[in-house]
Steps between C-alpha positions, in 0.01 A plus 500: 500500500677166517426217740740312720580138425311358796172677426202307372540441129124529452497861623420743220741778416236740369123521554289785358152558364480677165365853457129411486520201739395249234813287529790412728864525388747263664876466483664183627814288477337321207394795286187713502134413545188697414172414671175633350195554719210421268326324789568429866498122457691385193815708465727466198873567483743584219869443566830555319876562526526185711881503501523850649450630853257788453516769768277760325201420278264778392211468257336789319135458599368173344722518194746242377797729575710410804802692633736294711839504673694191606737440790761386250491842324368757749596797281317371190134570421326258263166522320325179405191432290371215714259359242764458230787446745717754319679814616349816354825698510861464602561509878574839652799514737555756776807595702364359826260236624135554411293527817155558350324521164161665453288493185213705366373543147685831466820444697749241622692594816816328621615564857864475606625586847617848399337564161168464318463437126179587315428344160215510249239232567298276273303786346797657323861451394546209738785529755652810345673719759299792635656616823742409776458627855860514617633475852167420658492454878626155593220248447650158583162325502390642165187640659278676245155514341391579144149617422321278250291793375565622147392853598710528818826323422668549837791339684544503878820422688648579845673827572775308680569193715457691827206725419127462453491733201343380177608635161245503216642523147296566186617231255310651208634856522824383668490751785478482879140546609494517880680390816265370769608481868313173543637360829748569777671161448653355179252372243423129469218479243312715249229457238310725257127472447376409150459862387833621634323762713592355839785304654504284811812478716625318807819542699735244649319538832194353332224629727363786286397490134432831329337594170618823338364715219751524217387850402604670824647227722227536761424200720147391412478194723691366796442137594631319806603139446554436871552674832790311655690277259731639239509296181671478164254610230557275199244634254230761444235482229191698402194316371146535363510851355750603768233473770704249699862466604651174622827448685703189578764491771716277716199434723242232422234761412419657163334839557247655262416868533206679342561841344185682600466877541824623662458559871583870479224555241221321686207681655575445867126501577478172306741322737316383811686187616693498825833463318413807290420687821835398649674613184342845516563532873862396462563793266413734787638332810788273395847569357517496121693173470243320718189657344617386157461138610126550557453660159682237296274261312514129578469224242162444334568129446776251574618150417702256707783304340557136601855575616692792648808667353410420140639745245197577287348730240129577487246653267125546459352399168174410326460143370170410333343822631586413861759682716781289645807554713801319352813433704813334359789387719867451426478145633279405206130541581209711377222572749161618374263671745148628456442872560175660607536851361189620687547357849874436523612289794701179479560355154457124468764282337323346199786340306864415564719408202851359516687661212709192424180299445330740256494333155727655240317597183674485165522848352305511176687563176225683319707597196600253230833542318529638150731342237759771574534387860304795636175440683208657318418739785865592544535586133188716511606676818851571383683237704784280390587189698872421510680263734227504762477881481226722363637809327248775442496716189204705616493797741269326747453148626170567673314333213694180569396484862231235521323400819572154637190307591 
């Protein structure tokens, strides 16, 4: 989680897109930054906590609530109202370093190496304890995924550091749901679709990406990133009604896969291309491990990064009714590519933004103060501001979550 002294000081410590891909959350040696994607040209940034080194920064959708962890206090989880620059509750401390934090409207999940804590989210008794998954398989990288769906509030995490098993936990009913044998090698990346019906996974080998049904664990899709080179998969993300899946890796290529009718459900009479013929023939004449290669789907579209070996995260989003591929790198750039959702093929680089050059917008203070020292909205909503803290007297803080424009 920490960086060595001789590493580039401009390298970001944390880079993630939020749940609906409308903003980018950044943690750096000079605090946090939030970048909103209202257009592809003029990006705006909100920053804060400039005296802290932020190693985790998670935003709940486009709200003003930010969860963060600093290198100075790796066991302490903080919640900040970024518009008012006040903490919404006292920090929560854990008995080991926090490796990951995931937010949804219903739940807040904190990942330690050998334990998982589940708390009530914004739509309830905020941060009250719900459940602790004790003695989880060792998870030194904090690998996990939390569904953003309110209906399917699911958590995914590895079955162990040396296995490709995936454990799905129901965070609403607080019970194990299913264990999926996703890969032969240890897991490297995972992501739920928007509805929480499917999950995409990749292993440390990095050549195969699979999409599984949550209901029964069946493999619905199997995509091949490449034939020869193994790669580190950095991120997976569904987009546009879960019809597309993008993947970034240690190679210079971002792959985009299209989730059409699963191969095993297609009418084979509809497939007439030579590669389809080879796939069908391979099932009869070739060993199973070789015939699988012919039946794995290749990428529908792809994008080339300017440099190799960039640690990146990617997502597909809609901006002004147009689909775009967004790629953010840990060395401080955002790359915006066009995406032809009908034809696929190579995506063109349309914009390149250097994060350090994006103008910082002043967060609006929409609420004026009352004579008692409370802001008007805070008094109405049941909040009391004391010593740069917001203390809630109401059972939910969801009403206080205002989008940041």
